[in-house]
mmCIF file of C-alpha atoms in Angstrom:
data_model
loop_
_atom_site.group_PDB
_atom_site.id
_atom_site.type_symbol
_atom_site.label_atom_id
_atom_site.label_comp_id
_atom_site.label_asym_id
_atom_site.label_seq_id
_atom_site.Cartn_x
_atom_site.Cartn_y
_atom_site.Cartn_z
ATOM 1 C CA MET G 11 -43.497 61.721 -21.486
ATOM 2 C CA GLY G 12 -41.371 58.691 -22.268
ATOM 3 C CA GLN G 13 -42.597 56.889 -19.181
ATOM 4 C CA VAL G 14 -46.204 57.593 -20.176
ATOM 5 C CA ALA G 15 -45.606 56.154 -23.649
ATOM 6 C CA TRP G 16 -43.948 53.016 -22.286
ATOM 7 C CA LYS G 17 -46.728 52.640 -19.768
ATOM 8 C CA GLY G 18 -49.377 52.920 -22.501
ATOM 9 C CA LEU G 19 -47.564 50.346 -24.634
ATOM 10 C CA PHE G 20 -47.302 47.984 -21.674
ATOM 11 C CA LEU G 21 -50.969 48.327 -20.788
ATOM 12 C CA SER G 22 -51.997 47.758 -24.434
ATOM 13 C CA LEU G 23 -50.633 44.232 -24.143
ATOM 14 C CA PHE G 24 -53.620 43.467 -21.904
ATOM 15 C CA ASP G 25 -56.212 44.884 -24.318
ATOM 16 C CA TYR G 26 -58.647 42.421 -25.844
ATOM 17 C CA LYS G 27 -59.764 42.717 -29.456
ATOM 18 C CA THR G 28 -63.009 41.173 -30.670
ATOM 19 C CA GLU G 29 -64.535 41.161 -34.108
ATOM 20 C CA LYS G 30 -67.234 43.595 -34.980
ATOM 21 C CA TYR G 31 -69.374 42.867 -38.009
ATOM 22 C CA VAL G 32 -70.462 45.870 -40.036
ATOM 23 C CA ILE G 33 -73.026 45.457 -42.814
ATOM 24 C CA ALA G 34 -71.954 47.944 -45.476
ATOM 25 C CA LYS G 35 -74.780 48.949 -47.803
ATOM 26 C CA ASN G 36 -72.391 49.379 -50.729
ATOM 27 C CA LYS G 37 -73.534 47.615 -53.881
ATOM 28 C CA LYS G 38 -70.155 47.809 -55.647
ATOM 29 C CA VAL G 39 -68.242 46.162 -52.819
ATOM 30 C CA GLY G 40 -71.059 43.645 -52.325
ATOM 31 C CA VAL G 41 -70.977 42.632 -56.002
ATOM 32 C CA LEU G 42 -67.174 42.444 -55.883
ATOM 33 C CA TYR G 43 -67.335 40.158 -52.837
ATOM 34 C CA ARG G 44 -69.808 37.778 -54.513
ATOM 35 C CA VAL G 45 -67.725 37.701 -57.719
ATOM 36 C CA VAL G 46 -64.614 36.821 -55.710
ATOM 37 C CA GLN G 47 -66.516 34.120 -53.830
ATOM 38 C CA LEU G 48 -67.949 32.610 -57.011
ATOM 39 C CA SER G 49 -64.537 32.707 -58.705
ATOM 40 C CA ILE G 50 -62.897 30.887 -55.817
ATOM 41 C CA LEU G 51 -65.717 28.360 -55.695
ATOM 42 C CA ALA G 52 -65.520 27.757 -59.461
ATOM 43 C CA TYR G 53 -61.752 27.288 -59.210
ATOM 44 C CA LEU G 54 -62.103 24.871 -56.295
ATOM 45 C CA VAL G 55 -64.870 22.775 -57.837
ATOM 46 C CA GLY G 56 -64.061 23.047 -61.541
ATOM 47 C CA TRP G 57 -60.275 23.037 -61.631
ATOM 48 C CA VAL G 58 -59.120 21.428 -58.378
ATOM 49 C CA PHE G 59 -61.747 18.682 -58.048
ATOM 50 C CA VAL G 60 -63.119 18.094 -61.556
ATOM 51 C CA VAL G 61 -60.116 18.713 -63.825
ATOM 52 C CA LYS G 62 -57.198 17.910 -61.506
ATOM 53 C CA LYS G 63 -59.132 15.407 -59.362
ATOM 54 C CA GLY G 64 -57.803 16.901 -56.161
ATOM 55 C CA TYR G 65 -59.763 14.372 -54.126
ATOM 56 C CA GLN G 66 -57.496 11.560 -55.343
ATOM 57 C CA ASP G 67 -54.166 10.155 -54.263
ATOM 58 C CA THR G 68 -51.946 9.625 -57.328
ATOM 59 C CA ASP G 69 -49.250 7.147 -58.318
ATOM 60 C CA THR G 70 -46.801 8.101 -61.086
ATOM 61 C CA SER G 71 -44.248 5.347 -60.398
ATOM 62 C CA LEU G 72 -45.437 3.257 -63.342
ATOM 63 C CA GLN G 73 -43.771 -0.142 -63.770
ATOM 64 C CA SER G 74 -43.808 -1.348 -67.356
ATOM 65 C CA SER G 75 -42.519 -4.066 -69.659
ATOM 66 C CA VAL G 76 -42.619 -4.079 -73.464
ATOM 67 C CA ILE G 77 -42.323 -7.057 -75.816
ATOM 68 C CA THR G 78 -42.316 -6.592 -79.600
ATOM 69 C CA LYS G 79 -42.657 -9.097 -82.429
ATOM 70 C CA LEU G 80 -42.501 -8.363 -86.153
ATOM 71 C CA LYS G 81 -44.012 -10.268 -89.054
ATOM 72 C CA GLY G 82 -43.397 -9.991 -92.780
ATOM 73 C CA VAL G 83 -41.158 -11.191 -95.616
ATOM 74 C CA ALA G 84 -39.459 -9.387 -98.496
ATOM 75 C CA PHE G 85 -37.750 -10.515 -101.711
ATOM 76 C CA THR G 86 -34.709 -8.816 -103.291
ATOM 77 C CA ASN G 87 -32.513 -9.495 -106.320
ATOM 78 C CA THR G 88 -29.118 -7.746 -106.254
ATOM 79 C CA SER G 89 -25.754 -8.309 -107.927
ATOM 80 C CA GLU G 90 -24.047 -8.828 -104.556
ATOM 81 C CA LEU G 91 -26.571 -11.208 -103.000
ATOM 82 C CA GLY G 92 -28.555 -12.526 -105.946
ATOM 83 C CA GLU G 93 -32.123 -13.580 -105.298
ATOM 84 C CA ARG G 94 -32.846 -13.519 -101.605
ATOM 85 C CA LEU G 95 -35.817 -13.813 -99.296
ATOM 86 C CA TRP G 96 -35.704 -11.707 -96.120
ATOM 87 C CA ASP G 97 -37.618 -12.687 -92.991
ATOM 88 C CA VAL G 98 -37.677 -11.331 -89.420
ATOM 89 C CA ALA G 99 -34.405 -13.094 -88.533
ATOM 90 C CA ASP G 100 -32.658 -11.057 -91.257
ATOM 91 C CA TYR G 101 -34.050 -7.547 -90.958
ATOM 92 C CA VAL G 102 -34.960 -7.122 -87.243
ATOM 93 C CA ILE G 103 -32.224 -6.031 -84.809
ATOM 94 C CA PRO G 104 -32.067 -7.033 -81.975
ATOM 95 C CA PRO G 105 -34.043 -10.265 -82.358
ATOM 96 C CA GLN G 106 -35.160 -10.419 -78.676
ATOM 97 C CA GLY G 107 -38.090 -8.033 -79.157
ATOM 98 C CA GLU G 108 -37.395 -5.201 -76.712
ATOM 99 C CA ASN G 109 -38.806 -1.698 -76.337
ATOM 100 C CA VAL G 110 -36.279 -0.478 -78.925
ATOM 101 C CA PHE G 111 -36.061 -2.329 -82.239
ATOM 102 C CA PHE G 112 -34.598 -1.637 -85.668
ATOM 103 C CA VAL G 113 -36.060 -2.640 -89.031
ATOM 104 C CA MET G 114 -33.577 -2.698 -91.908
ATOM 105 C CA THR G 115 -34.998 -1.132 -95.087
ATOM 106 C CA ASN G 116 -31.891 -0.430 -97.211
ATOM 107 C CA LEU G 117 -28.320 -1.711 -97.249
ATOM 108 C CA ILE G 118 -24.878 -1.640 -98.845
ATOM 109 C CA VAL G 119 -23.331 -5.105 -99.143
ATOM 110 C CA THR G 120 -19.595 -5.729 -99.500
ATOM 111 C CA PRO G 121 -19.163 -9.508 -99.895
ATOM 112 C CA ASN G 122 -16.095 -11.744 -99.543
ATOM 113 C CA GLN G 123 -13.895 -9.404 -97.495
ATOM 114 C CA ARG G 124 -10.581 -10.896 -96.365
ATOM 115 C CA GLN G 125 -7.753 -9.475 -94.289
ATOM 116 C CA ALA G 126 -5.170 -8.370 -96.861
ATOM 117 C CA THR G 127 -3.650 -5.248 -98.389
ATOM 118 C CA CYS G 128 -5.589 -3.089 -100.831
ATOM 119 C CA PRO G 129 -6.010 0.589 -101.783
ATOM 120 C CA GLU G 130 -8.058 2.720 -99.415
ATOM 121 C CA SER G 131 -11.244 4.340 -100.697
ATOM 122 C CA ILE G 132 -10.648 7.492 -102.730
ATOM 123 C CA SER G 133 -13.428 9.201 -100.746
ATOM 124 C CA ILE G 134 -11.281 9.232 -97.554
ATOM 125 C CA PRO G 135 -9.324 12.545 -97.443
ATOM 126 C CA ASN G 136 -6.615 11.172 -95.129
ATOM 127 C CA ALA G 137 -5.833 8.382 -97.628
ATOM 128 C CA LEU G 138 -4.996 10.602 -100.620
ATOM 129 C CA CYS G 139 -1.307 10.661 -101.530
ATOM 130 C CA TYR G 140 1.249 11.718 -104.109
ATOM 131 C CA LYS G 141 4.229 9.659 -102.903
ATOM 132 C CA ASP G 142 5.004 6.854 -100.468
ATOM 133 C CA GLY G 143 6.053 9.402 -97.837
ATOM 134 C CA ASP G 144 2.442 10.549 -97.599
ATOM 135 C CA CYS G 145 1.508 7.100 -96.232
ATOM 136 C CA PRO G 146 3.543 6.526 -93.025
ATOM 137 C CA SER G 147 3.664 2.809 -92.266
ATOM 138 C CA GLY G 148 1.658 1.737 -89.217
ATOM 139 C CA GLU G 149 -0.518 4.872 -89.115
ATOM 140 C CA ALA G 150 -4.285 4.393 -89.011
ATOM 141 C CA VAL G 151 -6.303 6.119 -91.700
ATOM 142 C CA VAL G 152 -8.439 8.818 -90.076
ATOM 143 C CA ALA G 153 -12.111 7.924 -90.659
ATOM 144 C CA GLY G 154 -10.884 5.108 -92.875
ATOM 145 C CA ASN G 155 -10.815 1.337 -93.011
ATOM 146 C CA GLY G 156 -7.319 0.191 -92.073
ATOM 147 C CA ILE G 157 -3.613 0.743 -91.332
ATOM 148 C CA LYS G 158 -1.251 2.357 -93.830
ATOM 149 C CA THR G 159 1.519 0.116 -95.184
ATOM 150 C CA GLY G 160 3.841 2.880 -96.455
ATOM 151 C CA HIS G 161 2.939 2.599 -100.148
ATOM 152 C CA CYS G 162 1.072 5.078 -102.336
ATOM 153 C CA LEU G 163 -0.915 3.264 -105.035
ATOM 154 C CA LYS G 164 -1.706 5.151 -108.241
ATOM 155 C CA ASP G 165 -3.550 4.342 -111.403
ATOM 156 C CA ARG G 166 -1.423 4.383 -114.555
ATOM 157 C CA GLY G 167 -0.812 7.942 -115.685
ATOM 158 C CA SER G 168 -2.338 9.425 -112.518
ATOM 159 C CA ILE G 169 -0.473 11.933 -110.324
ATOM 160 C CA ARG G 170 -2.524 11.335 -107.214
ATOM 161 C CA GLY G 171 -3.387 8.013 -105.635
ATOM 162 C CA THR G 172 -4.501 6.441 -102.376
ATOM 163 C CA CYS G 173 -2.544 4.795 -99.590
ATOM 164 C CA GLU G 174 -2.301 1.038 -99.475
ATOM 165 C CA ILE G 175 -3.799 -0.296 -96.244
ATOM 166 C CA LEU G 176 -3.959 -3.498 -94.263
ATOM 167 C CA ALA G 177 -7.687 -4.069 -93.841
ATOM 168 C CA TRP G 178 -10.663 -6.192 -94.686
ATOM 169 C CA CYS G 179 -10.420 -6.046 -98.471
ATOM 170 C CA PRO G 180 -11.970 -4.947 -100.725
ATOM 171 C CA VAL G 181 -13.049 -1.870 -98.766
ATOM 172 C CA GLU G 182 -16.697 -0.916 -98.452
ATOM 173 C CA LYS G 183 -18.565 0.627 -101.345
ATOM 174 C CA ARG G 184 -19.753 4.189 -100.828
ATOM 175 C CA SER G 185 -22.917 4.144 -102.955
ATOM 176 C CA LYS G 186 -26.273 2.845 -101.813
ATOM 177 C CA PRO G 187 -29.422 2.046 -103.786
ATOM 178 C CA LYS G 188 -31.476 5.133 -104.554
ATOM 179 C CA LYS G 189 -34.645 3.213 -103.755
ATOM 180 C CA PRO G 190 -34.873 1.137 -100.552
ATOM 181 C CA LEU G 191 -34.261 -2.545 -101.206
ATOM 182 C CA LEU G 192 -36.802 -3.588 -98.581
ATOM 183 C CA ALA G 193 -39.481 -1.128 -99.682
ATOM 184 C CA SER G 194 -42.144 -3.739 -98.923
ATOM 185 C CA ALA G 195 -41.336 -3.358 -95.199
ATOM 186 C CA GLU G 196 -44.092 -0.744 -95.235
ATOM 187 C CA ASN G 197 -46.548 -3.643 -95.030
ATOM 188 C CA PHE G 198 -44.758 -5.479 -92.202
ATOM 189 C CA THR G 199 -46.613 -5.649 -88.888
ATOM 190 C CA VAL G 200 -45.375 -5.196 -85.327
ATOM 191 C CA TYR G 201 -47.057 -6.610 -82.243
ATOM 192 C CA ILE G 202 -46.417 -4.424 -79.161
ATOM 193 C CA LYS G 203 -47.383 -6.086 -75.886
ATOM 194 C CA ASN G 204 -47.259 -3.731 -72.926
ATOM 195 C CA SER G 205 -47.845 -4.797 -69.323
ATOM 196 C CA ILE G 206 -48.107 -2.088 -66.653
ATOM 197 C CA ARG G 207 -48.456 -1.956 -62.875
ATOM 198 C CA PHE G 208 -49.129 0.855 -60.394
ATOM 199 C CA PRO G 209 -47.501 -0.458 -57.195
ATOM 200 C CA ARG G 210 -49.196 1.962 -54.784
ATOM 201 C CA PHE G 211 -52.648 0.690 -55.718
ATOM 202 C CA LYS G 212 -51.529 -2.840 -56.676
ATOM 203 C CA PHE G 213 -53.243 -2.406 -60.029
ATOM 204 C CA SER G 214 -52.032 -4.237 -63.154
ATOM 205 C CA LYS G 215 -53.221 -4.302 -66.726
ATOM 206 C CA MET G 216 -52.137 -5.218 -70.250
ATOM 207 C CA ASN G 217 -52.881 -3.645 -73.640
ATOM 208 C CA VAL G 218 -53.983 -6.950 -75.173
ATOM 209 C CA LEU G 219 -57.585 -8.139 -75.195
ATOM 210 C CA ALA G 220 -58.203 -10.968 -72.735
ATOM 211 C CA THR G 221 -59.733 -13.593 -75.020
ATOM 212 C CA ASP G 222 -59.542 -17.329 -75.656
ATOM 213 C CA ASN G 223 -59.916 -16.827 -79.410
ATOM 214 C CA GLU G 224 -56.520 -17.856 -80.813
ATOM 215 C CA SER G 225 -57.256 -16.343 -84.216
ATOM 216 C CA TYR G 226 -58.033 -12.860 -82.848
ATOM 217 C CA LEU G 227 -54.451 -11.545 -82.906
ATOM 218 C CA LYS G 228 -53.829 -13.188 -86.273
ATOM 219 C CA SER G 229 -56.603 -11.262 -87.999
ATOM 220 C CA CYS G 230 -57.061 -7.948 -86.171
ATOM 221 C CA ARG G 231 -55.283 -4.612 -86.665
ATOM 222 C CA TYR G 232 -55.193 -1.677 -84.277
ATOM 223 C CA SER G 233 -58.040 0.808 -84.764
ATOM 224 C CA THR G 234 -60.608 2.694 -82.726
ATOM 225 C CA GLU G 235 -62.807 -0.404 -83.049
ATOM 226 C CA HIS G 236 -59.987 -2.662 -81.805
ATOM 227 C CA PRO G 237 -58.051 -0.624 -79.196
ATOM 228 C CA TYR G 238 -56.856 -3.829 -77.514
ATOM 229 C CA CYS G 239 -55.281 -5.259 -80.665
ATOM 230 C CA PRO G 240 -51.757 -3.745 -80.518
ATOM 231 C CA ILE G 241 -50.750 -4.878 -84.011
ATOM 232 C CA PHE G 242 -49.639 -2.019 -86.256
ATOM 233 C CA LEU G 243 -48.542 -1.712 -89.868
ATOM 234 C CA LEU G 244 -45.113 -0.054 -90.004
ATOM 235 C CA GLY G 245 -46.348 2.169 -92.821
ATOM 236 C CA ASP G 246 -49.237 3.395 -90.653
ATOM 237 C CA ILE G 247 -46.911 4.180 -87.737
ATOM 238 C CA VAL G 248 -44.614 6.281 -89.944
ATOM 239 C CA ARG G 249 -47.590 8.035 -91.552
ATOM 240 C CA TRP G 250 -49.148 8.823 -88.156
ATOM 241 C CA ALA G 251 -45.782 10.311 -87.173
ATOM 242 C CA GLY G 252 -46.079 12.713 -90.122
ATOM 243 C CA SER G 253 -43.529 11.128 -92.489
ATOM 244 C CA ASP G 254 -43.469 9.168 -95.741
ATOM 245 C CA PHE G 255 -42.289 5.579 -95.309
ATOM 246 C CA GLN G 256 -40.510 5.216 -98.681
ATOM 247 C CA GLU G 257 -38.562 8.458 -98.207
ATOM 248 C CA MET G 258 -37.610 7.508 -94.656
ATOM 249 C CA ALA G 259 -36.667 3.947 -95.631
ATOM 250 C CA SER G 260 -33.929 5.140 -97.991
ATOM 251 C CA GLU G 261 -31.827 6.993 -95.398
ATOM 252 C CA GLY G 262 -33.313 5.696 -92.158
ATOM 253 C CA GLY G 263 -34.667 7.527 -89.134
ATOM 254 C CA VAL G 264 -36.094 7.220 -85.631
ATOM 255 C CA ILE G 265 -39.787 6.933 -84.706
ATOM 256 C CA GLY G 266 -41.154 7.284 -81.177
ATOM 257 C CA ILE G 267 -44.172 5.210 -80.097
ATOM 258 C CA GLN G 268 -45.728 6.686 -76.955
ATOM 259 C CA ILE G 269 -48.123 4.620 -74.825
ATOM 260 C CA GLU G 270 -49.957 6.668 -72.205
ATOM 261 C CA TRP G 271 -51.902 5.145 -69.314
ATOM 262 C CA ASN G 272 -54.014 7.673 -67.359
ATOM 263 C CA CYS G 273 -56.226 5.631 -65.052
ATOM 264 C CA ASP G 274 -59.035 6.779 -62.769
ATOM 265 C CA LEU G 275 -59.258 3.836 -60.381
ATOM 266 C CA ASP G 276 -62.504 5.152 -58.872
ATOM 267 C CA LYS G 277 -64.062 3.836 -62.075
ATOM 268 C CA ALA G 278 -64.175 0.279 -63.393
ATOM 269 C CA PRO G 279 -60.856 -1.259 -64.543
ATOM 270 C CA SER G 280 -62.252 -1.393 -68.082
ATOM 271 C CA GLU G 281 -62.121 2.426 -68.128
ATOM 272 C CA CYS G 282 -58.305 2.346 -67.816
ATOM 273 C CA ASN G 283 -57.223 2.236 -71.467
ATOM 274 C CA PRO G 284 -53.924 2.835 -73.294
ATOM 275 C CA HIS G 285 -53.585 5.813 -75.630
ATOM 276 C CA TYR G 286 -51.057 5.720 -78.478
ATOM 277 C CA SER G 287 -49.240 8.583 -80.133
ATOM 278 C CA PHE G 288 -46.452 8.604 -82.696
ATOM 279 C CA SER G 289 -43.713 11.109 -83.526
ATOM 280 C CA ARG G 290 -40.505 11.308 -85.505
ATOM 281 C CA LEU G 291 -37.589 11.762 -83.106
ATOM 282 C CA ASP G 292 -34.801 12.560 -85.567
ATOM 283 C CA ASN G 293 -34.850 15.840 -87.485
ATOM 284 C CA LYS G 294 -36.890 15.137 -90.606
ATOM 285 C CA PHE G 295 -36.107 18.635 -91.920
ATOM 286 C CA ALA G 296 -32.402 17.709 -92.168
ATOM 287 C CA GLU G 297 -32.903 15.003 -94.813
ATOM 288 C CA LYS G 298 -30.378 16.664 -97.117
ATOM 289 C CA SER G 299 -27.813 16.973 -94.343
ATOM 290 C CA ILE G 300 -24.802 14.653 -94.162
ATOM 291 C CA SER G 301 -25.932 13.684 -90.648
ATOM 292 C CA SER G 302 -29.460 12.722 -91.671
ATOM 293 C CA GLY G 303 -30.879 9.237 -91.359
ATOM 294 C CA TYR G 304 -29.936 6.234 -89.249
ATOM 295 C CA ASN G 305 -27.428 3.499 -90.160
ATOM 296 C CA PHE G 306 -24.793 1.184 -88.722
ATOM 297 C CA ARG G 307 -22.574 -1.683 -89.852
ATOM 298 C CA PHE G 308 -22.398 -5.351 -88.987
ATOM 299 C CA ALA G 309 -20.720 -8.380 -90.543
ATOM 300 C CA LYS G 310 -21.410 -12.072 -91.050
ATOM 301 C CA TYR G 311 -18.303 -14.245 -90.741
ATOM 302 C CA TYR G 312 -17.426 -17.467 -92.560
ATOM 303 C CA GLN G 313 -14.471 -19.798 -93.152
ATOM 304 C CA ASP G 314 -13.331 -21.228 -96.465
ATOM 305 C CA ALA G 315 -12.132 -24.778 -97.037
ATOM 306 C CA GLU G 316 -8.625 -23.810 -95.909
ATOM 307 C CA GLY G 317 -9.879 -22.373 -92.613
ATOM 308 C CA VAL G 318 -9.287 -18.740 -93.595
ATOM 309 C CA ASP G 319 -11.824 -16.243 -92.262
ATOM 310 C CA TYR G 320 -13.790 -14.029 -94.599
ATOM 311 C CA ARG G 321 -16.905 -11.956 -94.113
ATOM 312 C CA THR G 322 -19.783 -10.107 -95.719
ATOM 313 C CA LEU G 323 -19.995 -6.499 -94.514
ATOM 314 C CA ILE G 324 -23.437 -4.898 -94.402
ATOM 315 C CA LYS G 325 -24.095 -1.217 -93.883
ATOM 316 C CA ALA G 326 -27.723 -1.223 -92.763
ATOM 317 C CA TYR G 327 -30.080 1.696 -93.200
ATOM 318 C CA GLY G 328 -33.458 1.527 -91.534
ATOM 319 C CA ILE G 329 -35.968 2.805 -89.033
ATOM 320 C CA ARG G 330 -35.462 2.542 -85.299
ATOM 321 C CA PHE G 331 -38.619 2.414 -83.205
ATOM 322 C CA ASP G 332 -38.498 3.534 -79.563
ATOM 323 C CA VAL G 333 -41.473 2.418 -77.450
ATOM 324 C CA MET G 334 -41.945 4.746 -74.460
ATOM 325 C CA VAL G 335 -44.527 4.149 -71.723
ATOM 326 C CA ASN G 336 -45.810 6.794 -69.303
ATOM 327 C CA GLY G 337 -48.826 7.142 -67.083
ATOM 328 C CA LYS G 338 -50.384 7.828 -63.721
ATOM 329 C CA ALA G 339 -53.247 6.460 -61.662
ATOM 330 C CA GLY G 340 -55.537 8.176 -59.162
ATOM 331 C CA LYS G 341 -57.881 6.918 -56.434
ATOM 332 C CA PHE G 342 -60.021 8.658 -53.815
ATOM 333 C CA ASN G 343 -58.259 9.475 -50.557
ATOM 334 C CA ILE G 344 -59.668 11.555 -47.688
ATOM 335 C CA ILE G 345 -56.352 13.282 -46.922
ATOM 336 C CA PRO G 346 -55.885 15.220 -50.208
ATOM 337 C CA THR G 347 -59.623 15.942 -50.182
ATOM 338 C CA ILE G 348 -59.420 17.644 -46.753
ATOM 339 C CA ILE G 349 -56.251 19.511 -47.727
ATOM 340 C CA ASN G 350 -57.806 20.947 -50.884
ATOM 341 C CA ILE G 351 -61.058 21.898 -49.106
ATOM 342 C CA GLY G 352 -59.021 23.668 -46.416
ATOM 343 C CA SER G 353 -57.072 25.518 -49.096
ATOM 344 C CA GLY G 354 -60.346 26.620 -50.662
ATOM 345 C CA LEU G 355 -61.664 27.959 -47.352
ATOM 346 C CA ALA G 356 -58.407 29.854 -46.841
ATOM 347 C CA LEU G 357 -58.872 31.431 -50.263
ATOM 348 C CA MET G 358 -62.379 32.482 -49.219
ATOM 349 C CA GLY G 359 -60.854 34.296 -46.247
ATOM 350 C CA ALA G 360 -58.324 35.959 -48.545
ATOM 351 C CA GLY G 361 -61.223 37.146 -50.717
ATOM 352 C CA ALA G 362 -62.925 38.760 -47.710
ATOM 353 C CA PHE G 363 -59.635 40.422 -46.741
ATOM 354 C CA PHE G 364 -59.292 41.871 -50.247
ATOM 355 C CA CYS G 365 -62.811 43.298 -50.151
ATOM 356 C CA ASP G 366 -62.076 44.810 -46.706
ATOM 357 C CA LEU G 367 -59.091 46.647 -48.211
ATOM 358 C CA VAL G 368 -61.296 48.041 -50.977
ATOM 359 C CA LEU G 369 -64.010 49.098 -48.517
ATOM 360 C CA LEU G 370 -61.721 50.697 -45.916
ATOM 361 C CA TYR G 371 -59.026 52.303 -48.075
ATOM 362 C CA LEU G 372 -59.909 52.544 -51.776
ATOM 363 C CA ILE G 373 -63.415 54.063 -52.030
ATOM 364 C CA LYS G 374 -64.552 57.608 -51.327
ATOM 365 C CA LYS G 375 -66.320 56.856 -48.017
ATOM 366 C CA SER G 376 -63.438 54.752 -46.697
ATOM 367 C CA ASN G 377 -62.971 56.965 -43.597
ATOM 368 C CA PHE G 378 -66.645 56.596 -42.712
ATOM 369 C CA TYR G 379 -66.576 52.804 -43.033
ATOM 370 C CA ARG G 380 -63.292 52.586 -41.180
ATOM 371 C CA GLY G 381 -64.784 54.545 -38.293
ATOM 372 C CA LYS G 382 -67.727 52.186 -38.150
ATOM 373 C CA LYS G 383 -65.633 49.064 -38.294
ATOM 374 C CA TYR G 384 -63.034 49.963 -35.675
ATOM 375 C CA GLU G 385 -64.333 51.233 -32.347
ATOM 376 C CA GLU G 386 -62.293 51.740 -29.192
ATOM 377 C CA VAL G 387 -64.100 50.899 -25.926
ATOM 378 C CA LYS G 388 -62.637 51.652 -22.468
#
């Protein structure tokens, strides 16, 4: 018996199978087959070719450069600085005009600081003391402004005092104006020039209108009517990001400017246009938190008549703008077109296989149809 079985298996290797087409007069399976075919065809045409442009080769390796320039002046009158006019050289950091720039809107000024000894700020926990032993000489004040000298300085009649430190004296003030000093920065303008290139297709473009009219950029503002005038009011940018400029200017914050280039290079180059979007990148819901806002310190140094250095310390609050550029380009290519058509035909075959399973195994007359489809001929 075993030899007969092995012999039958061996001889079956030389059998030849050929397809036999059976027309099944079953309306349910026929409707199902047409629905599957139409679904696959709709997916192939609508999604793959129309929406995803599966007939195109794409380039996402966008090369980009960003140059920014700000315009605007502000006037302030404070006890530390007196009457002062602020222009772009004062409130824009860094001055080079890169894809990240900072606009100062509020500040704490500590003028005429010199290296000397003075009491540390009472707001620094590590500087509080009751006796000289609480201020070890040579120890840095944690989160403070200088080095302890070994002396505890107290006001007359006070039990507790603060450590004397070697530092830039007097130490920085801890209070800032409740209203932003440079509130008028809301009306400052920023010019954002963006040049992009898709290296695969050797396609380049810029977001500025190509014109010989020298007065165009001096008078236009970005709008749907002027999409190639990349000059924005800072107040508009903050508002489009969903925030209030005056509230943000007091503590500072971070705004993201997104420039998106999605280019169909099968169309005219004029159809490749930049799209702008704006968002607040820091957590605007944490405005009452101690970590809210955006600030940093810098100093301006001078020398007196005797050659002794002194400085003006500025704690700057303001809005940092991050310009981010993304995009992709597509152009017709026969290779992805053939690949996606072949995938669609394979899906058609999978649809026929699914309907065969329904016909031969899942309906009541499956045995009858199976007997008609498979026939053994000797």
